[in-house]
Short mmCIF file of C-alpha atoms in Angstrom, two decimals:
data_model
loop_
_atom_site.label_atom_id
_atom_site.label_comp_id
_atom_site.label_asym_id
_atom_site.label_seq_id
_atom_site.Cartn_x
_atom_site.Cartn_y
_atom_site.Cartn_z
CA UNK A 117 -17.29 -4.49 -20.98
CA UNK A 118 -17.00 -8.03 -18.96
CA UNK A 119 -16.39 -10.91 -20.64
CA UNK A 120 -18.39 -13.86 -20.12
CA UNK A 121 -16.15 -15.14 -17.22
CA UNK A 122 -17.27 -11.41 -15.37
CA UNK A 123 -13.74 -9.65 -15.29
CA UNK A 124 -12.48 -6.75 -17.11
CA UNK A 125 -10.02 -8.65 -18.14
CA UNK A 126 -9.31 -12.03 -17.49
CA UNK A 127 -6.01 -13.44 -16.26
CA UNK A 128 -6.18 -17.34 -16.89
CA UNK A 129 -3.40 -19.25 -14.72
CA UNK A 130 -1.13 -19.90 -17.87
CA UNK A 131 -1.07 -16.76 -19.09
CA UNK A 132 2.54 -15.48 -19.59
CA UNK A 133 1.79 -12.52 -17.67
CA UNK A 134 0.52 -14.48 -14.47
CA UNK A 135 4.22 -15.34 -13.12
CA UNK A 136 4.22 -11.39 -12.89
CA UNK A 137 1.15 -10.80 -11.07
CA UNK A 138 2.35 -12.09 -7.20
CA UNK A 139 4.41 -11.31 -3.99
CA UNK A 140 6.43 -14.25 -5.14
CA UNK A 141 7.17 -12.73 -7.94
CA UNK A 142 8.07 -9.63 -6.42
CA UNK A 143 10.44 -11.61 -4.38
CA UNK A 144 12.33 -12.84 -6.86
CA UNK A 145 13.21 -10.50 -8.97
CA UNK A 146 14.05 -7.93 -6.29
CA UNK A 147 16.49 -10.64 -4.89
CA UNK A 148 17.69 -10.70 -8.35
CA UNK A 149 18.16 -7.07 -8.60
CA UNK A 150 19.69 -7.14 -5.16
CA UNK A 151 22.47 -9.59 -5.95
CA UNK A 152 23.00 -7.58 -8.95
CA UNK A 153 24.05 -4.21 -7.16
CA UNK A 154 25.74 -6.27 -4.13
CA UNK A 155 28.32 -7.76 -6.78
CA UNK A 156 29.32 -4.13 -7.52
CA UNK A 157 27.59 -4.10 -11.22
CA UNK A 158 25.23 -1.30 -10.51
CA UNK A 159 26.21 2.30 -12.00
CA UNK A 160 23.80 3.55 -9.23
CA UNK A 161 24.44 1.68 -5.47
CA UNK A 162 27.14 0.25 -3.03
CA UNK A 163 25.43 -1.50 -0.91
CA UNK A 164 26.93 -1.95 2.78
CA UNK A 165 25.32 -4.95 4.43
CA UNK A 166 27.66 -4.20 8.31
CA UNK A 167 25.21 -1.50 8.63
CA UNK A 168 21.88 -4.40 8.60
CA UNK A 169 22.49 -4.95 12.81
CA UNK A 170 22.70 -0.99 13.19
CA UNK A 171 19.12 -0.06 11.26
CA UNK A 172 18.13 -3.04 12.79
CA UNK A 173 18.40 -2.15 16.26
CA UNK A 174 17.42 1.87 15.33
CA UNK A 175 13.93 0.34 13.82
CA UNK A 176 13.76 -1.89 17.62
CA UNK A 177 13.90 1.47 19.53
CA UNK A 178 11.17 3.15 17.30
CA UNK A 179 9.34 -0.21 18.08
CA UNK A 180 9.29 -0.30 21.99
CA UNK A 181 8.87 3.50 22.13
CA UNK A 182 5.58 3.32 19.83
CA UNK A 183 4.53 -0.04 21.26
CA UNK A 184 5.78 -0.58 24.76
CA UNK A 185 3.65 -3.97 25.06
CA UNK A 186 4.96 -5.23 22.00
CA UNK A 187 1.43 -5.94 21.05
CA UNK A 188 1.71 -4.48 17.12
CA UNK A 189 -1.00 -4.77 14.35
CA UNK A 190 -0.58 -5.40 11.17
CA UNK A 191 0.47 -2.52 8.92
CA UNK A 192 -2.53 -1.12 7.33
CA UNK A 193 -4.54 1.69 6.31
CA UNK A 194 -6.85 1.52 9.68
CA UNK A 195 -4.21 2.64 11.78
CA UNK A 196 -4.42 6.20 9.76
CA UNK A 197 -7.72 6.86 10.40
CA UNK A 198 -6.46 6.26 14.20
CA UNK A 199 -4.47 9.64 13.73
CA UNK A 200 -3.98 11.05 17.27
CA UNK A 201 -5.09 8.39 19.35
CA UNK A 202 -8.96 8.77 18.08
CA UNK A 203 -10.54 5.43 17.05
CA UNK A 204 -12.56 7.33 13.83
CA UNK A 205 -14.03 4.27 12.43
CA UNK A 206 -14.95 1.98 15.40
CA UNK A 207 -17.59 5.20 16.25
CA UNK A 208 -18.65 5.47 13.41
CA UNK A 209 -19.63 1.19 12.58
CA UNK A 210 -22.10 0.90 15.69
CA UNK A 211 -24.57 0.67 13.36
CA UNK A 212 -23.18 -2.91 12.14
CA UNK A 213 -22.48 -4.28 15.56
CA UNK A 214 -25.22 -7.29 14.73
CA UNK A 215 -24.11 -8.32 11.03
CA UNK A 216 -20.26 -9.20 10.74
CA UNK A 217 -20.80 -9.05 7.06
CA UNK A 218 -22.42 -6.23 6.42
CA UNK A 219 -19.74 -4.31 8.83
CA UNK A 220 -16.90 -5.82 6.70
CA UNK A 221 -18.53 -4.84 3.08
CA UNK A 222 -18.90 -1.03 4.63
CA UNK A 223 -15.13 -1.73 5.74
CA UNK A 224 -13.68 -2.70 2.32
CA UNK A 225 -16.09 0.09 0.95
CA UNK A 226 -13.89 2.41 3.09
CA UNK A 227 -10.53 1.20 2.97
CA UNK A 228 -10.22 0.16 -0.91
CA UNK A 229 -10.41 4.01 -2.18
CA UNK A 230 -8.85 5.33 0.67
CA UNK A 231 -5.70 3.12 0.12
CA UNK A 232 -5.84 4.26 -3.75
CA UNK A 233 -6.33 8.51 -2.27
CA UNK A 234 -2.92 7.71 -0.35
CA UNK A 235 -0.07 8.77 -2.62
CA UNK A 236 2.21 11.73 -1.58
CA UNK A 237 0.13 14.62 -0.31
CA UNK A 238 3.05 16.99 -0.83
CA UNK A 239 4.77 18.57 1.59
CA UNK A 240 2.48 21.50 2.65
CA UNK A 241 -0.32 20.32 2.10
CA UNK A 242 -2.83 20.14 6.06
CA UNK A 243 -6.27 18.55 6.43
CA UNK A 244 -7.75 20.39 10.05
CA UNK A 245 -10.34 17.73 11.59
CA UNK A 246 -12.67 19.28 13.22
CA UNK A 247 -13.94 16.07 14.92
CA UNK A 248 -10.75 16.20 17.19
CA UNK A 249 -9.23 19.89 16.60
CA UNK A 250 -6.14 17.94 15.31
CA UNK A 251 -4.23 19.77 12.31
CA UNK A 252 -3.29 15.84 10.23
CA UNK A 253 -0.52 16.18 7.19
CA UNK A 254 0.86 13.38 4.78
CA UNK A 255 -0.56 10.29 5.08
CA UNK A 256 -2.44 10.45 8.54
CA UNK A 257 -4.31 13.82 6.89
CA UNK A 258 -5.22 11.71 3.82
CA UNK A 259 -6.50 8.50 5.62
CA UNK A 260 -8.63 11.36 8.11
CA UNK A 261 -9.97 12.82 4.69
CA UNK A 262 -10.76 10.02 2.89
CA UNK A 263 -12.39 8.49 5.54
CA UNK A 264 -14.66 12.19 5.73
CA UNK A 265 -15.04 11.34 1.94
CA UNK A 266 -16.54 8.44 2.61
CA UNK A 267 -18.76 8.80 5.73
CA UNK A 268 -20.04 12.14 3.88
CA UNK A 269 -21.80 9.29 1.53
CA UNK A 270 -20.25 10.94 -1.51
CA UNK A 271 -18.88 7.06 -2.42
CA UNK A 272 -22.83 5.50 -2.09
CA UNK A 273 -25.03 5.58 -4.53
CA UNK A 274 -27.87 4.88 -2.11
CA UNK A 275 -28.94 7.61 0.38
CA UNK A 276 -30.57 5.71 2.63
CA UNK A 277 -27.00 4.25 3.13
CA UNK A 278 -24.38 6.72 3.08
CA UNK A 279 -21.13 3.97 4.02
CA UNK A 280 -20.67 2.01 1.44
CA UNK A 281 -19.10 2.52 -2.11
CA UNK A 282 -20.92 2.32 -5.63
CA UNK A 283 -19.48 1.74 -8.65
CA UNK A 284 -21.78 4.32 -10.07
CA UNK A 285 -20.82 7.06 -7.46
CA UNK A 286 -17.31 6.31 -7.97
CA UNK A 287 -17.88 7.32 -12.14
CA UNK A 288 -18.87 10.68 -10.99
CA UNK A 289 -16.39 11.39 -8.96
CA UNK A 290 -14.59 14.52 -9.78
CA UNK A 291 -11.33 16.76 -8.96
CA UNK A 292 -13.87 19.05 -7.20
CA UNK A 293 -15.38 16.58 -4.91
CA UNK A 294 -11.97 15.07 -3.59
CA UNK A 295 -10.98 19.08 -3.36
CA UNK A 296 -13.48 19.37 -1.21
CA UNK A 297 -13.35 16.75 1.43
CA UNK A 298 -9.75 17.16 1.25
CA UNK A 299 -9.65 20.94 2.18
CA UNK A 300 -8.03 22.09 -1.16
CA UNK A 301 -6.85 25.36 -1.72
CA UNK A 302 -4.99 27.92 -3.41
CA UNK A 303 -2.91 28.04 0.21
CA UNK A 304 -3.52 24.06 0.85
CA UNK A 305 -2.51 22.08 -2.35
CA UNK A 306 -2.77 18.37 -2.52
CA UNK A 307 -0.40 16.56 -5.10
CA UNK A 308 -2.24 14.88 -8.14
CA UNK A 309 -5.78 16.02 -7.31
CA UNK A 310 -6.75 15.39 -10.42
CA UNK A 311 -5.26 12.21 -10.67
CA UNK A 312 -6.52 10.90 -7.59
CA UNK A 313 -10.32 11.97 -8.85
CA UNK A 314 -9.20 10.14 -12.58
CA UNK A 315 -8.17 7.35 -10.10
CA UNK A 316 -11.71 6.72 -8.44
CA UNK A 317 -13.63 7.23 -11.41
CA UNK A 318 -11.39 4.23 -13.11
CA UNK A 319 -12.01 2.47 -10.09
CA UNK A 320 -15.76 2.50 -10.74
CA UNK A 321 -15.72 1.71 -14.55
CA UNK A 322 -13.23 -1.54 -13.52
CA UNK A 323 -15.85 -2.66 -10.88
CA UNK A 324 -18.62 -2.42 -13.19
CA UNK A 325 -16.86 -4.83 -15.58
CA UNK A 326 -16.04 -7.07 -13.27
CA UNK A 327 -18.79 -8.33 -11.81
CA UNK A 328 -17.27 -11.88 -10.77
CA UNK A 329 -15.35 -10.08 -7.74
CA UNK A 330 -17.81 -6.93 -6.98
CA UNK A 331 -21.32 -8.02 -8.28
CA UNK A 332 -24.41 -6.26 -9.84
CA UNK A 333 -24.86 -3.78 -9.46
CA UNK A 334 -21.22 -3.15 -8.82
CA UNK A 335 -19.84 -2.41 -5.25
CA UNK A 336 -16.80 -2.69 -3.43
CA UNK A 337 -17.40 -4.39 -0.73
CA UNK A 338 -18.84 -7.28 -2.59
CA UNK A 339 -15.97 -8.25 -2.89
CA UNK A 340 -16.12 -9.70 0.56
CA UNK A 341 -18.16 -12.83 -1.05
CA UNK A 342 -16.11 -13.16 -3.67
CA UNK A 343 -13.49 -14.09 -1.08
CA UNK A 344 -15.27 -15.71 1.18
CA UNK A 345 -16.15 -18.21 -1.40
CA UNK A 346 -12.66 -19.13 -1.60
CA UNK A 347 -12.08 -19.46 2.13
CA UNK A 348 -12.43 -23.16 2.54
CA UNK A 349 -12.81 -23.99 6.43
CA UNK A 350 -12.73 -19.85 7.04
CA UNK A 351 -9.09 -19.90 5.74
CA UNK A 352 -8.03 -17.43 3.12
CA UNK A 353 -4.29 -17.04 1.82
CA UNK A 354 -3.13 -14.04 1.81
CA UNK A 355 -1.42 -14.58 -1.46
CA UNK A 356 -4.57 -15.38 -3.10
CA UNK A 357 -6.00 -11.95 -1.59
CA UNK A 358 -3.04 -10.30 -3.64
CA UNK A 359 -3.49 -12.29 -6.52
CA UNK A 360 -7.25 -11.01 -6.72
CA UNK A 361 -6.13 -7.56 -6.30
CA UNK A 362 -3.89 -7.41 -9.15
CA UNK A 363 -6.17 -9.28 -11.68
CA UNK A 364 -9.49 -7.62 -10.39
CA UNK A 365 -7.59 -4.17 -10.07
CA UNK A 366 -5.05 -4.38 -12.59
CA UNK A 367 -6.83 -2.23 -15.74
CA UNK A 368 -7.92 0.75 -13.12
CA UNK A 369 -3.83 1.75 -13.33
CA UNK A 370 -2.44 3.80 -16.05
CA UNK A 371 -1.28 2.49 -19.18
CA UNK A 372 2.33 1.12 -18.57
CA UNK A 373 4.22 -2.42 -19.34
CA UNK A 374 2.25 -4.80 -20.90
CA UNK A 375 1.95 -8.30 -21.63
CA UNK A 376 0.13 -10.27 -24.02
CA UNK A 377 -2.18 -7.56 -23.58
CA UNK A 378 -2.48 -7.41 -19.57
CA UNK A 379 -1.70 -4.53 -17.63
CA UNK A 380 1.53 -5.50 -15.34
CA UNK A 381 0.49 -2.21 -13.03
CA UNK A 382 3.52 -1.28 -10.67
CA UNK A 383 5.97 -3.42 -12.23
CA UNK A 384 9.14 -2.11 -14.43
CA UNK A 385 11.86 -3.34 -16.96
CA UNK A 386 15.44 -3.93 -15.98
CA UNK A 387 17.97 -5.66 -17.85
CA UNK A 388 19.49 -7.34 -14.43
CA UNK A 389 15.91 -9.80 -14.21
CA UNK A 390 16.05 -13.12 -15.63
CA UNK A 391 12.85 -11.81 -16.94
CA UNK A 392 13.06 -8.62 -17.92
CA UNK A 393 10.44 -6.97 -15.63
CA UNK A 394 10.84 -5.84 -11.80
CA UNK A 395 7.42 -6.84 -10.22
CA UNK A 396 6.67 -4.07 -6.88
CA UNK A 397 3.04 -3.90 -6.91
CA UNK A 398 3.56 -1.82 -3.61
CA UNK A 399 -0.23 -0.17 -3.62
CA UNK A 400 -1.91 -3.44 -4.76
CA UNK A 401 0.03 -5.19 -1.55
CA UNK A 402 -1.05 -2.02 1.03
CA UNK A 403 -4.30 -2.74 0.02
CA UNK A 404 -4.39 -6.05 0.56
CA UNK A 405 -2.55 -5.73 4.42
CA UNK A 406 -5.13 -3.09 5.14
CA UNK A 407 -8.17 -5.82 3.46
CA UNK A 408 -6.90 -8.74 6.46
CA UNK A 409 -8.84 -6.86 9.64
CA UNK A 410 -12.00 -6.15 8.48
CA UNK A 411 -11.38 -10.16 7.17
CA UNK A 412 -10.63 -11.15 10.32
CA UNK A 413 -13.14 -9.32 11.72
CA UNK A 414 -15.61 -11.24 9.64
CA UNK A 415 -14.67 -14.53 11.16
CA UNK A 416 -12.02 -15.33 8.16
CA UNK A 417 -8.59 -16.73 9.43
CA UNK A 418 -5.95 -15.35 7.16
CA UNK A 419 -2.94 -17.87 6.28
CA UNK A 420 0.81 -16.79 4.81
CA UNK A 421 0.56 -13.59 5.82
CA UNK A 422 4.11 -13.57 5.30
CA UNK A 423 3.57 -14.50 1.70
CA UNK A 424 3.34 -10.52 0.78
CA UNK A 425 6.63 -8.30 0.96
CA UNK A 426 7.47 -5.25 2.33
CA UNK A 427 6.34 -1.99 0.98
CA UNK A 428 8.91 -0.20 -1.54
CA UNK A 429 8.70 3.45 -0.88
CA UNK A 430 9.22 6.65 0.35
CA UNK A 431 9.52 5.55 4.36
CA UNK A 432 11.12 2.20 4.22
CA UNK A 433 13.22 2.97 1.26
CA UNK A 434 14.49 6.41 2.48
CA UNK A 435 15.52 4.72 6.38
CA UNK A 436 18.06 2.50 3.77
CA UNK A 437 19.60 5.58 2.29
CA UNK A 438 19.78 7.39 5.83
CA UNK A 439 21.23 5.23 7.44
CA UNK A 440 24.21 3.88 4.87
CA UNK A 441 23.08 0.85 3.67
CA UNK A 442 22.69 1.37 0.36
CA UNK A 443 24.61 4.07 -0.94
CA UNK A 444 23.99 6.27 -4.25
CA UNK A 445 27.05 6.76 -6.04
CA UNK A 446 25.71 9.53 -7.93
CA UNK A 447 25.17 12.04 -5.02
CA UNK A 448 22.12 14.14 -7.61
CA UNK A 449 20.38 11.03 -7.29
CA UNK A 450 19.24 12.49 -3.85
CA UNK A 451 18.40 15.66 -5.17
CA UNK A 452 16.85 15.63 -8.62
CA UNK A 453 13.33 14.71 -9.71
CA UNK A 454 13.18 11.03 -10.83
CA UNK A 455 10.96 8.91 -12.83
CA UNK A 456 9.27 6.09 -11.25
CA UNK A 457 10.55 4.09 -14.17
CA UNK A 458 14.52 5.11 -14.31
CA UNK A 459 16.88 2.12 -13.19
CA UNK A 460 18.33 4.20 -9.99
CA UNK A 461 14.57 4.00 -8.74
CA UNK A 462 13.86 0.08 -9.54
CA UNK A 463 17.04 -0.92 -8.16
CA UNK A 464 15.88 1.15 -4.92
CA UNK A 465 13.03 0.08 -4.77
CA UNK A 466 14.11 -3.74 -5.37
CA UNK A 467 16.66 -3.24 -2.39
CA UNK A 468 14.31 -1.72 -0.20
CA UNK A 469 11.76 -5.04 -0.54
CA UNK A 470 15.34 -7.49 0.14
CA UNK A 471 16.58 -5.45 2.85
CA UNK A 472 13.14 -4.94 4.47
CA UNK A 473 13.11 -9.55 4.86
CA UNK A 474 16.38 -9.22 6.24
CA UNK A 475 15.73 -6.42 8.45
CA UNK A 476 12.58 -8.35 9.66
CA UNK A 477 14.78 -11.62 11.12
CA UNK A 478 17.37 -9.36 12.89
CA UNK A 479 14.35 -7.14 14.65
CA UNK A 480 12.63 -10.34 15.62
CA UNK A 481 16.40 -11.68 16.68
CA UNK A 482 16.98 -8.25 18.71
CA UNK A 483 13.16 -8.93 20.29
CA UNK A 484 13.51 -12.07 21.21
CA UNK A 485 10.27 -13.75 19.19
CA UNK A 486 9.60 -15.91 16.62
CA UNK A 487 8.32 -14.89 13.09
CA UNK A 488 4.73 -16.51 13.82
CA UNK A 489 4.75 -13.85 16.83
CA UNK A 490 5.91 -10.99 14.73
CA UNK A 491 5.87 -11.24 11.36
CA UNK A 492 7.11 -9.18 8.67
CA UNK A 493 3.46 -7.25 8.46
CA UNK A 494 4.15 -5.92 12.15
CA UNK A 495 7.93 -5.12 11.68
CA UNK A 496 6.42 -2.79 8.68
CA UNK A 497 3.96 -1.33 11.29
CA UNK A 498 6.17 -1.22 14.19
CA UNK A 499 8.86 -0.84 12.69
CA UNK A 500 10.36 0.28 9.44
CA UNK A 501 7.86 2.69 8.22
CA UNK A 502 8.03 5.29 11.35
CA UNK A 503 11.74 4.92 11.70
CA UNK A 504 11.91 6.02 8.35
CA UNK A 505 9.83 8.73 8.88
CA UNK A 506 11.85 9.37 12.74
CA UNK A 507 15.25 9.59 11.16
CA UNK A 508 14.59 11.65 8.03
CA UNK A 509 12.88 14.33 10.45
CA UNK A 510 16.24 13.82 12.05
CA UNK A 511 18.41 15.09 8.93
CA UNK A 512 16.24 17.19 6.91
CA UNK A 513 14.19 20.06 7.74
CA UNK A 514 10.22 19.08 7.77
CA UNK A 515 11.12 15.39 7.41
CA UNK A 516 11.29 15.15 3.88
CA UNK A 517 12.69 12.03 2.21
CA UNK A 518 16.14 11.54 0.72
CA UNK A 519 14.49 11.02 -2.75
CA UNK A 520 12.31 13.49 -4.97
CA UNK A 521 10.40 11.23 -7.40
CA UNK A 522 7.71 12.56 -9.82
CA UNK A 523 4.90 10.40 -9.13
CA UNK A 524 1.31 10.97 -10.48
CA UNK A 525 -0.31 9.14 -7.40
CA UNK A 526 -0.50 5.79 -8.60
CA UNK A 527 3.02 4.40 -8.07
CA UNK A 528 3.97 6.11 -3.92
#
């Protein structure tokens, strides 16, 4: 149940765990884990910092070939659902063209579960859209899904308005009704179905008890007021979008490290951080990049954007191992299954969020613009992400990455 402040649970400011629950703090103790394996201490990485100008320049090319104009957006979920060249979403919102707000509570109503449905698909798994004819895999397939999910009006609990998301449809969700939209099969298997249904379902019993952020009755794009209330002159920090996130969100994850009984979500031990714990929060942070449009869209200016980090997984972390810079001394670390919680993986993943900053000034060096025109959220979009993607389909036959890490959906 809520407490009387109207959150699951409630993260006060000087709570021990609060230091945990930010980009800054993600910052930190990845640069801490970074200087760690560039002394030569780690059992698991070399890392080989001549090869930063080289990656740097690779990620340019993938950069001017998928955005001639050099006119980017910001990394997000919306530019899945733009699989193909199809704008999905902008026909489908007409029907909001006269009330900003009600257009960006059915956008966070979309995006929010569609964010949480994007872990690894697997790597045969095809979602056919009939809309466009297009055959969609890994990520691109589940943001074309989810967003069928949605428009279906499987997330409303309101017929009369079948795009928006209730907390009370979200408890019902099932295994059978993501199978479903998602085109699940016997010959078409989707990683951690039932996981991703457990997911949603958490996601509605956390919204109900936290009525302070998404209201009562519970939905999710309520949570639009709840930030616009803190947008004083229409400005809203993007750290304080995170920081909402993790508090609001934080109990929906599976049980994991906890402190002073909060959940710490996507965030890890190792002995090489001053404190202990490796903060990533890398599905908590594409959530909120893929929150700032329909924002924006709303009329809110969004400040220190460059506040959140880059995204520690499969895409920007494999284009580090392809392409030398950090180096596994262990060569099995590239072929067996790992757990999301081993050191080998938080040291990659800690590398990938240090290397990504650095990466970020050389491709804005190599461009020729400033960080204000480019910032880190377009390198990621531009950028790091599908030159991870380019060069792995480059080495390995259907473009898998260099890592195989058992993930139940919630981590990748």
């Amino acid at each position: 149940m809520a407490n009387n402040q109207g959150w699951h649970t409630f993260v006060p400011d000087n709570h021990p765990a609060t230091a945990l629950l930010s980009a800054a703090a993600v910052r930190k103790h990845c640069a801490e884990i970074a200087a760690y394996v560039q002394r030569g201490d780690s059992k698991h990485f070399t890392w080989h910092a001549d090869k930063l100008e080289a990656i740097a320049a690779y990620v340019v090319e993938v950069i001017r070939e998928r955005y001639p104009s050099l006119k980017v957006p910001y990394h997000s979920r919306w530019r899945h659902f733009e699989a193909g060249g199809i704008s999905r979403w902008d026909a489908r919102k007409s029907g909001f063209s006269n009330d900003a707000v009600a257009l960006a509570k059915a956008s966070i109503d979309l995006v929010i579960p569609s964010v949480l449905l994007d872990a690894g698909a697997g790597a045969t798994w095809k979602y056919h859209d009939a809309e466009s004819g297009q055959t969609l895999t890994r990520s691109e397939g589940l943001g074309v899904a989810s967003l069928a999910l949605f428009t279906g009006g499987v997330l409303s609990d309101n017929l009369a308005q079948p795009l928006r998301t209730d907390a009370a449809a979200l408890a019902r969700i099932g295994p059978l009704h993501i199978a479903k939209a998602f085109q699940v099969s016997a010959a078409n298997p989707l990683v951690g179905l039932d996981g991703r249904a457990a997911l949603l379902s958490r996601l509605g019993e956390v919204a109900v008890a936290t009525p302070a952020v998404f209201g009562t009755p519970a939905r999710l794009g309520n949570l639009f007021d709840y930030l616009n209330a803190y947008a004083p002159n229409k400005q809203l920090d993007a750290a304080f979008i995170l920081a909402t996130m993790l508090r609001a969100l934080g109990p929906m994850w599976p049980a994991r490290s906890e402190l002073a009984g909060v959940a710490l979500g996507d965030c890890w031990t190792h002995a090489a951080s001053s404190t202990g714990y490796v903060a990533f929060h890398k599905l908590s942070q594409w959530l909120s990049y893929s929150l700032l449009e329909p924002l924006m869209e709303a009329g809110l200016t969004i400040t220190n954007v460059e506040a959140l980090t880059g995204l520690p997984e499969y895409r920007n972390g494999g284009l580090l191992l392809d392409m030398g810079l950090v180096v596994a001394r262990d060569p099995t670390f590239h072929t067996c299954k790992l757990q999301v919680d081993e050191a080998a993986v938080v040291e990659w993943r800690a590398l990938t969020v240090v290397a990504l900053d650095a990466l970020a000034v050389l491709v804005r060096k190599q461009l020729g613009l400033m960080e204000a025109e480019f910032p880190l959220a377009c390198v990621l979009e531009g950028g790091t992400w599908a030159a991870g993607r380019k060069i792995a389909a480059q080495l390995r036959p259907g473009g898998t990455p260099p890592v195989n890490i058992s993930s139940d959906g919630t981590v990748f």
